[in-house]
PDB file of C-alpha atoms in Angstrom:
ATOM      1  CA  MET A   1      -0.139  -0.131  -0.330  1.00  0.00           C
ATOM      2  CA  THR A   2       2.115   3.122  -1.580  1.00  0.00           C
ATOM      3  CA  GLY A   3       1.264   6.567   0.068  1.00  0.00           C
ATOM      4  CA  ALA A   4      -0.153   4.850   3.180  1.00  0.00           C
ATOM      5  CA  SER A   5       0.819   7.569   5.896  1.00  0.00           C
ATOM      6  CA  ARG A   6      -2.316   9.988   5.651  1.00  0.00           C
ATOM      7  CA  GLY A   7      -4.767  10.710   4.238  1.00  0.00           C
ATOM      8  CA  ILE A   8      -7.121   8.261   1.249  1.00  0.00           C
ATOM      9  CA  GLY A   9      -4.291   6.051   1.923  1.00  0.00           C
ATOM     10  CA  ARG A  10      -4.727   5.357   5.345  1.00  0.00           C
ATOM     11  CA  ALA A  11      -8.244   4.651   5.277  1.00  0.00           C
ATOM     12  CA  ILE A  12      -7.313   1.949   2.671  1.00  0.00           C
ATOM     13  CA  ALA A  13      -4.376   0.824   4.638  1.00  0.00           C
ATOM     14  CA  GLU A  14      -7.257   0.199   7.937  1.00  0.00           C
ATOM     15  CA  ARG A  15      -9.499  -1.263   6.097  1.00  0.00           C
ATOM     16  CA  LEU A  16      -7.427  -3.969   4.583  1.00  0.00           C
ATOM     17  CA  ALA A  17      -6.236  -4.703   7.596  1.00  0.00           C
ATOM     18  CA  ALA A  18      -9.340  -4.985   8.914  1.00  0.00           C
ATOM     19  CA  ASP A  19     -10.408  -7.520   6.512  1.00  0.00           C
ATOM     20  CA  GLY A  20      -7.976  -9.078   7.531  1.00  0.00           C
ATOM     21  CA  ALA A  21      -3.898  -8.342   5.284  1.00  0.00           C
ATOM     22  CA  LEU A  22      -1.200  -8.039   6.695  1.00  0.00           C
ATOM     23  CA  VAL A  23      -0.639  -4.451   5.530  1.00  0.00           C
ATOM     24  CA  ALA A  24       2.663  -2.930   4.282  1.00  0.00           C
ATOM     25  CA  VAL A  25       2.298   0.796   5.085  1.00  0.00           C
ATOM     26  CA  HIS A  26       4.626   2.355   2.346  1.00  0.00           C
ATOM     27  CA  TYR A  27       5.458   5.837   3.573  1.00  0.00           C
ATOM     28  CA  ALA A  28       7.909   8.795   2.002  1.00  0.00           C
ATOM     29  CA  HIS A  29       8.871  11.322   4.641  1.00  0.00           C
ATOM     30  CA  SER A  30       6.823  11.085   8.721  1.00  0.00           C
ATOM     31  CA  VAL A  31       7.661   8.514  10.396  1.00  0.00           C
ATOM     32  CA  GLU A  32       5.327  10.062  13.008  1.00  0.00           C
ATOM     33  CA  ALA A  33       2.233   9.634  10.735  1.00  0.00           C
ATOM     34  CA  ALA A  34       3.090   5.825   9.471  1.00  0.00           C
ATOM     35  CA  GLY A  35       3.763   5.339  12.971  1.00  0.00           C
ATOM     36  CA  GLU A  36       0.068   6.512  13.972  1.00  0.00           C
ATOM     37  CA  VAL A  37      -1.592   4.326  10.710  1.00  0.00           C
ATOM     38  CA  VAL A  38       0.473   0.768  12.128  1.00  0.00           C
ATOM     39  CA  ALA A  39      -0.773   1.671  15.368  1.00  0.00           C
ATOM     40  CA  SER A  40      -4.536   2.067  14.726  1.00  0.00           C
ATOM     41  CA  VAL A  41      -4.108  -1.231  12.601  1.00  0.00           C
ATOM     42  CA  ARG A  42      -2.600  -2.801  15.771  1.00  0.00           C
ATOM     43  CA  ALA A  43      -5.138  -1.128  18.307  1.00  0.00           C
ATOM     44  CA  ALA A  44      -7.943  -2.680  15.747  1.00  0.00           C
ATOM     45  CA  GLY A  45      -6.582  -6.440  15.642  1.00  0.00           C
ATOM     46  CA  GLY A  46      -5.146  -5.804  12.602  1.00  0.00           C
ATOM     47  CA  ASP A  47      -1.551  -6.695  11.925  1.00  0.00           C
ATOM     48  CA  ALA A  48       1.227  -4.176   9.736  1.00  0.00           C
ATOM     49  CA  PHE A  49       5.031  -2.418   9.246  1.00  0.00           C
ATOM     50  CA  PRO A  50       5.799   0.813   8.097  1.00  0.00           C
ATOM     51  CA  LEU A  51       8.480   0.757   4.967  1.00  0.00           C
ATOM     52  CA  ARG A  52       9.999   4.344   4.491  1.00  0.00           C
ATOM     53  CA  THR A  53      10.788   4.707   0.910  1.00  0.00           C
ATOM     54  CA  GLU A  54      11.005   8.147  -0.867  1.00  0.00           C
ATOM     55  CA  LEU A  55      10.141   7.748  -4.760  1.00  0.00           C
ATOM     56  CA  GLY A  56      11.125   9.575  -8.025  1.00  0.00           C
ATOM     57  CA  ILE A  57      14.707   9.318  -7.033  1.00  0.00           C
ATOM     58  CA  ALA A  58      17.226   6.584  -8.047  1.00  0.00           C
ATOM     59  CA  GLY A  59      16.671   2.981  -6.650  1.00  0.00           C
ATOM     60  CA  ASP A  60      13.494   3.636  -5.138  1.00  0.00           C
ATOM     61  CA  VAL A  61      11.751   0.495  -6.219  1.00  0.00           C
ATOM     62  CA  GLN A  62      15.373  -1.674  -4.817  1.00  0.00           C
ATOM     63  CA  ALA A  63      14.777  -0.064  -1.983  1.00  0.00           C
ATOM     64  CA  LEU A  64      11.481  -0.115  -1.259  1.00  0.00           C
ATOM     65  CA  TYR A  65      11.237  -4.281  -2.189  1.00  0.00           C
ATOM     66  CA  SER A  66      14.405  -4.867  -0.355  1.00  0.00           C
ATOM     67  CA  ALA A  67      12.579  -3.642   2.702  1.00  0.00           C
ATOM     68  CA  PHE A  68       9.584  -5.675   1.908  1.00  0.00           C
ATOM     69  CA  ASP A  69      11.342  -8.056   1.684  1.00  0.00           C
ATOM     70  CA  SER A  70      13.358  -7.963   5.114  1.00  0.00           C
ATOM     71  CA  ALA A  71      10.013  -7.437   6.869  1.00  0.00           C
ATOM     72  CA  LEU A  72       8.340 -10.269   5.149  1.00  0.00           C
ATOM     73  CA  ALA A  73      11.374 -12.630   6.484  1.00  0.00           C
ATOM     74  CA  ARG A  74      10.788 -11.445   9.726  1.00  0.00           C
ATOM     75  CA  ARG A  75       7.881 -12.955  10.313  1.00  0.00           C
ATOM     76  CA  GLY A  76       8.811 -15.994   8.287  1.00  0.00           C
ATOM     77  CA  ILE A  77       7.235 -15.117   5.165  1.00  0.00           C
ATOM     78  CA  GLU A  78       8.450 -15.916   1.772  1.00  0.00           C
ATOM     79  CA  PRO A  79       8.241 -12.415  -0.729  1.00  0.00           C
ATOM     80  CA  ARG A  80       4.765 -12.144  -1.930  1.00  0.00           C
ATOM     81  CA  LEU A  81       2.336  -9.645  -2.388  1.00  0.00           C
ATOM     82  CA  ASP A  82      -1.168 -10.800  -2.844  1.00  0.00           C
ATOM     83  CA  VAL A  83      -2.493  -7.051  -3.291  1.00  0.00           C
ATOM     84  CA  LEU A  84      -0.901  -3.451  -4.327  1.00  0.00           C
ATOM     85  CA  VAL A  85      -2.316  -0.642  -4.323  1.00  0.00           C
ATOM     86  CA  ASN A  86      -1.073   1.881  -5.870  1.00  0.00           C
ATOM     87  CA  ASN A  87      -2.091   5.292  -4.109  1.00  0.00           C
ATOM     88  CA  ALA A  88       1.576   7.047  -3.831  1.00  0.00           C
ATOM     89  CA  ALA A  89       1.357  10.628  -5.423  1.00  0.00           C
ATOM     90  CA  VAL A  90       2.067  14.388  -5.748  1.00  0.00           C
ATOM     91  CA  SER A  91      -0.099  17.292  -7.377  1.00  0.00           C
ATOM     92  CA  GLY A  92       0.766  20.607  -8.800  1.00  0.00           C
ATOM     93  CA  SER A  93      -1.085  23.274  -9.533  1.00  0.00           C
ATOM     94  CA  ALA A  94      -0.012  24.928 -12.991  1.00  0.00           C
ATOM     95  CA  ARG A  95      -1.911  25.973 -16.153  1.00  0.00           C
ATOM     96  CA  ILE A  96      -0.141  24.949 -19.162  1.00  0.00           C
ATOM     97  CA  HIS A  97       1.436  28.569 -19.239  1.00  0.00           C
ATOM     98  CA  GLU A  98       2.808  27.862 -15.640  1.00  0.00           C
ATOM     99  CA  VAL A  99       4.530  24.327 -15.952  1.00  0.00           C
ATOM    100  CA  THR A 100       7.899  23.865 -15.971  1.00  0.00           C
ATOM    101  CA  ALA A 101      10.145  21.326 -16.823  1.00  0.00           C
ATOM    102  CA  GLU A 102      10.911  20.582 -13.141  1.00  0.00           C
ATOM    103  CA  LEU A 103       7.525  20.058 -12.544  1.00  0.00           C
ATOM    104  CA  LEU A 104       6.792  17.321 -15.301  1.00  0.00           C
ATOM    105  CA  ASP A 105       9.530  15.773 -14.077  1.00  0.00           C
ATOM    106  CA  ARG A 106       8.486  15.621 -10.430  1.00  0.00           C
ATOM    107  CA  ILE A 107       5.193  14.488 -11.089  1.00  0.00           C
ATOM    108  CA  PHE A 108       5.976  12.421 -13.291  1.00  0.00           C
ATOM    109  CA  SER A 109       8.617  10.229 -11.854  1.00  0.00           C
ATOM    110  CA  VAL A 110       6.347   9.545  -8.627  1.00  0.00           C
ATOM    111  CA  ASN A 111       3.152   9.303 -10.233  1.00  0.00           C
ATOM    112  CA  VAL A 112       4.195   7.474 -13.391  1.00  0.00           C
ATOM    113  CA  LYS A 113       7.976   6.294 -13.730  1.00  0.00           C
ATOM    114  CA  ALA A 114       8.027   4.941  -9.987  1.00  0.00           C
ATOM    115  CA  LEU A 115       4.045   3.427 -10.376  1.00  0.00           C
ATOM    116  CA  VAL A 116       5.005   1.709 -12.891  1.00  0.00           C
ATOM    117  CA  LEU A 117       8.659  -0.027 -11.856  1.00  0.00           C
ATOM    118  CA  LEU A 118       7.033  -0.976  -8.494  1.00  0.00           C
ATOM    119  CA  THR A 119       4.113  -2.540 -10.822  1.00  0.00           C
ATOM    120  CA  ARG A 120       6.983  -4.329 -13.039  1.00  0.00           C
ATOM    121  CA  GLU A 121       8.990  -5.586  -9.861  1.00  0.00           C
ATOM    122  CA  GLY A 122       5.718  -6.340  -7.268  1.00  0.00           C
ATOM    123  CA  LEU A 123       4.472  -8.768 -10.574  1.00  0.00           C
ATOM    124  CA  THR A 124       7.594 -10.835  -9.606  1.00  0.00           C
ATOM    125  CA  ARG A 125       6.526 -11.858  -5.853  1.00  0.00           C
ATOM    126  CA  MET A 126       2.335 -12.002  -7.031  1.00  0.00           C
ATOM    127  CA  PRO A 127       0.753 -15.096  -7.146  1.00  0.00           C
ATOM    128  CA  GLU A 128      -2.112 -16.173  -9.754  1.00  0.00           C
ATOM    129  CA  GLY A 129      -5.118 -14.083  -8.043  1.00  0.00           C
ATOM    130  CA  GLY A 130      -3.612 -10.941  -6.936  1.00  0.00           C
ATOM    131  CA  ARG A 131      -4.956  -7.996  -7.480  1.00  0.00           C
ATOM    132  CA  ILE A 132      -3.585  -4.028  -8.239  1.00  0.00           C
ATOM    133  CA  VAL A 133      -5.643  -1.242  -7.833  1.00  0.00           C
ATOM    134  CA  ASN A 134      -4.528   2.052  -8.864  1.00  0.00           C
ATOM    135  CA  ILE A 135      -5.458   5.167  -7.276  1.00  0.00           C
ATOM    136  CA  SER A 136      -6.108   7.198 -10.268  1.00  0.00           C
ATOM    137  CA  SER A 137      -8.568  10.583 -10.532  1.00  0.00           C
ATOM    138  CA  ALA A 138     -12.329  11.911 -10.967  1.00  0.00           C
ATOM    139  CA  ILE A 139     -10.205  14.530 -13.680  1.00  0.00           C
ATOM    140  CA  THR A 140      -9.295  12.349 -16.326  1.00  0.00           C
ATOM    141  CA  ARG A 141     -13.229  12.779 -17.100  1.00  0.00           C
ATOM    142  CA  MET A 142     -13.577  16.350 -17.094  1.00  0.00           C
ATOM    143  CA  ALA A 143     -11.318  18.967 -18.367  1.00  0.00           C
ATOM    144  CA  TYR A 144      -9.210  20.876 -15.206  1.00  0.00           C
ATOM    145  CA  PRO A 145      -6.692  22.990 -17.038  1.00  0.00           C
ATOM    146  CA  GLU A 146      -5.884  24.331 -13.510  1.00  0.00           C
ATOM    147  CA  SER A 147      -3.440  20.932 -12.133  1.00  0.00           C
ATOM    148  CA  VAL A 148      -2.706  19.646 -16.576  1.00  0.00           C
ATOM    149  CA  VAL A 149       0.414  18.065 -15.322  1.00  0.00           C
ATOM    150  CA  TYR A 150      -1.498  15.492 -12.466  1.00  0.00           C
ATOM    151  CA  SER A 151      -4.103  15.463 -14.493  1.00  0.00           C
ATOM    152  CA  MET A 152      -1.727  14.114 -17.305  1.00  0.00           C
ATOM    153  CA  SER A 153      -0.780  11.987 -15.105  1.00  0.00           C
ATOM    154  CA  LYS A 154      -3.885  10.418 -14.142  1.00  0.00           C
ATOM    155  CA  GLY A 155      -4.434   9.849 -17.333  1.00  0.00           C
ATOM    156  CA  ALA A 156      -1.057   7.579 -17.905  1.00  0.00           C
ATOM    157  CA  LEU A 157      -2.322   5.860 -15.184  1.00  0.00           C
ATOM    158  CA  ASN A 158      -5.846   4.667 -16.750  1.00  0.00           C
ATOM    159  CA  THR A 159      -3.617   3.794 -19.843  1.00  0.00           C
ATOM    160  CA  LEU A 160      -1.464   0.773 -17.779  1.00  0.00           C
ATOM    161  CA  THR A 161      -4.457  -0.074 -16.107  1.00  0.00           C
ATOM    162  CA  LEU A 162      -6.037  -1.109 -18.903  1.00  0.00           C
ATOM    163  CA  ALA A 163      -2.928  -2.437 -20.693  1.00  0.00           C
ATOM    164  CA  LEU A 164      -1.537  -4.271 -17.784  1.00  0.00           C
ATOM    165  CA  ALA A 165      -5.653  -5.881 -17.411  1.00  0.00           C
ATOM    166  CA  LYS A 166      -4.988  -7.518 -20.679  1.00  0.00           C
ATOM    167  CA  GLU A 167      -1.612  -9.024 -19.911  1.00  0.00           C
ATOM    168  CA  LEU A 168      -2.859 -10.114 -16.533  1.00  0.00           C
ATOM    169  CA  GLY A 169      -5.601 -12.218 -17.193  1.00  0.00           C
ATOM    170  CA  PRO A 170      -4.280 -15.060 -18.044  1.00  0.00           C
ATOM    171  CA  ARG A 171      -2.627 -15.088 -14.577  1.00  0.00           C
ATOM    172  CA  GLY A 172      -6.512 -14.300 -12.913  1.00  0.00           C
ATOM    173  CA  ILE A 173      -4.691 -10.742 -11.723  1.00  0.00           C
ATOM    174  CA  THR A 174      -7.347  -8.494 -11.847  1.00  0.00           C
ATOM    175  CA  VAL A 175      -6.070  -4.615 -12.241  1.00  0.00           C
ATOM    176  CA  ASN A 176      -8.423  -2.204 -12.147  1.00  0.00           C
ATOM    177  CA  ALA A 177      -8.299   2.420 -11.294  1.00  0.00           C
ATOM    178  CA  ILE A 178     -10.472   3.988  -8.665  1.00  0.00           C
ATOM    179  CA  ALA A 179     -11.467   7.747  -9.799  1.00  0.00           C
ATOM    180  CA  PRO A 180     -12.078   9.971  -6.682  1.00  0.00           C
ATOM    181  CA  GLY A 181     -13.338  13.276  -6.723  1.00  0.00           C
ATOM    182  CA  PHE A 182     -13.154  15.705  -4.615  1.00  0.00           C
ATOM    183  CA  THR A 183     -12.048  14.205  -0.563  1.00  0.00           C
ATOM    184  CA  GLU A 184     -11.241  15.239   3.020  1.00  0.00           C
ATOM    185  CA  THR A 185      -7.492  15.192   2.550  1.00  0.00           C
ATOM    186  CA  ASP A 186      -4.051  17.344   2.784  1.00  0.00           C
ATOM    187  CA  MET A 187      -4.134  17.660  -0.703  1.00  0.00           C
ATOM    188  CA  ASN A 188      -7.553  19.757  -1.833  1.00  0.00           C
ATOM    189  CA  ALA A 189      -6.845  21.524   2.152  1.00  0.00           C
ATOM    190  CA  LYS A 190      -6.416  24.711   0.678  1.00  0.00           C
ATOM    191  CA  LEU A 191      -9.245  25.174  -1.142  1.00  0.00           C
ATOM    192  CA  ARG A 192     -11.610  23.895   1.810  1.00  0.00           C
ATOM    193  CA  THR A 193     -10.032  26.920   4.115  1.00  0.00           C
ATOM    194  CA  THR A 194     -13.310  28.855   4.176  1.00  0.00           C
ATOM    195  CA  PRO A 195     -16.964  27.457   4.265  1.00  0.00           C
ATOM    196  CA  GLU A 196     -17.945  29.054   0.780  1.00  0.00           C
ATOM    197  CA  GLY A 197     -15.075  27.344  -0.652  1.00  0.00           C
ATOM    198  CA  THR A 198     -15.959  23.577   0.919  1.00  0.00           C
ATOM    199  CA  ALA A 199     -19.837  24.512   0.417  1.00  0.00           C
ATOM    200  CA  ARG A 200     -18.135  24.963  -3.064  1.00  0.00           C
ATOM    201  CA  LEU A 201     -16.647  21.750  -3.429  1.00  0.00           C
ATOM    202  CA  ALA A 202     -19.523  19.532  -1.583  1.00  0.00           C
ATOM    203  CA  GLY A 203     -21.800  21.039  -4.377  1.00  0.00           C
ATOM    204  CA  LEU A 204     -20.031  19.414  -6.855  1.00  0.00           C
ATOM    205  CA  SER A 205     -20.865  15.719  -6.075  1.00  0.00           C
ATOM    206  CA  VAL A 206     -24.872  14.754  -6.007  1.00  0.00           C
ATOM    207  CA  PHE A 207     -25.014  14.352  -2.603  1.00  0.00           C
ATOM    208  CA  ASP A 208     -23.981  17.464  -1.426  1.00  0.00           C
ATOM    209  CA  ARG A 209     -20.710  16.682   0.228  1.00  0.00           C
ATOM    210  CA  ILE A 210     -17.062  16.437   0.375  1.00  0.00           C
ATOM    211  CA  GLY A 211     -16.287  12.443  -0.134  1.00  0.00           C
ATOM    212  CA  ARG A 212     -14.432  10.841   2.598  1.00  0.00           C
ATOM    213  CA  PRO A 213     -11.041   8.698   2.642  1.00  0.00           C
ATOM    214  CA  SER A 214     -13.278   5.457   3.995  1.00  0.00           C
ATOM    215  CA  ASP A 215     -15.495   6.403   1.132  1.00  0.00           C
ATOM    216  CA  ILE A 216     -12.792   5.386  -1.394  1.00  0.00           C
ATOM    217  CA  ALA A 217     -11.700   3.123   1.053  1.00  0.00           C
ATOM    218  CA  ASP A 218     -14.481   1.008   0.779  1.00  0.00           C
ATOM    219  CA  ALA A 219     -14.335   0.575  -2.845  1.00  0.00           C
ATOM    220  CA  VAL A 220     -10.961  -0.291  -3.025  1.00  0.00           C
ATOM    221  CA  ALA A 221     -11.628  -2.905  -0.436  1.00  0.00           C
ATOM    222  CA  PHE A 222     -14.165  -4.929  -2.994  1.00  0.00           C
ATOM    223  CA  LEU A 223     -11.066  -4.317  -6.004  1.00  0.00           C
ATOM    224  CA  ALA A 224      -9.136  -5.902  -3.530  1.00  0.00           C
ATOM    225  CA  SER A 225     -11.181  -8.989  -3.092  1.00  0.00           C
ATOM    226  CA  PRO A 226     -12.166 -12.362  -4.158  1.00  0.00           C
ATOM    227  CA  ASP A 227     -15.583 -10.424  -4.950  1.00  0.00           C
ATOM    228  CA  SER A 228     -14.266  -9.006  -7.487  1.00  0.00           C
ATOM    229  CA  ARG A 229     -13.014 -11.890  -9.561  1.00  0.00           C
ATOM    230  CA  TRP A 230     -14.375 -11.097 -13.134  1.00  0.00           C
ATOM    231  CA  VAL A 231     -13.869  -7.743 -12.730  1.00  0.00           C
ATOM    232  CA  THR A 232     -10.199  -5.572 -14.268  1.00  0.00           C
ATOM    233  CA  GLY A 233      -9.131  -2.978 -16.500  1.00  0.00           C
ATOM    234  CA  GLN A 234     -12.399  -1.002 -15.336  1.00  0.00           C
ATOM    235  CA  LEU A 235     -12.193   2.783 -13.574  1.00  0.00           C
ATOM    236  CA  LEU A 236     -14.280   2.845 -10.869  1.00  0.00           C
ATOM    237  CA  ASP A 237     -15.656   6.800 -10.372  1.00  0.00           C
ATOM    238  CA  VAL A 238     -16.022   7.143  -6.409  1.00  0.00           C
ATOM    239  CA  SER A 239     -16.457  10.883  -6.996  1.00  0.00           C
ATOM    240  CA  GLY A 240     -19.957  11.187  -5.604  1.00  0.00           C
ATOM    241  CA  GLY A 241     -21.539  12.073  -8.708  1.00  0.00           C
ATOM    242  CA  MET A 242     -19.487  14.803  -9.169  1.00  0.00           C
ATOM    243  CA  HIS A 243     -20.159  16.690 -11.998  1.00  0.00           C
ATOM    244  CA  LEU A 244     -22.826  14.234 -13.864  1.00  0.00           C
TER     245      LEU A 244
END
């Protein structure tokens, strides 16, 4: 579970652990936040362990899986990955005239390059019947010029989801993506600093509220479960009917 120390990632980690998974809680920076997730999981009767790796830099994939394999070995478990949830991502608001090469490199190195390489390596540990769930975004089905590079990176993720679903079908591995809308996370906190801003975001959903991380986690739990065995290559919109 990449990017699992806060927001949507934390909610997914806690939900999968509640469903019986041993969860690797990946994080990039905050030891404290990751520790809180692990403690929360264990307090609820589940099991989890932290993995610290900064993505988008040289050696990131090797470092993550080295730590992952070592953590499993300490539990007497052979390297195995039944469910991979690709959630880690960085954002950056920029219209086309504000885009820089540095912004392109930063967003694509984490949201696309690292994700592809993490998945490629993870597949060497994934048995038949495994699950891959990619966290995309509802902005891939609408124009969002305020964050053009981020939108592009999530569009690439959707394309990858389709390709991998066909590639991995013979192994019984399903590959799907989740497309959240505006959700109560740090990523969009600046848009919720006033009652007016919060109301505007809530009004984009047919339910007149902002999404909760648990809303996304519940959908991921289905796609990570045996119940989703006949669902693959899909982009599941979990935006509360945003912009219907």
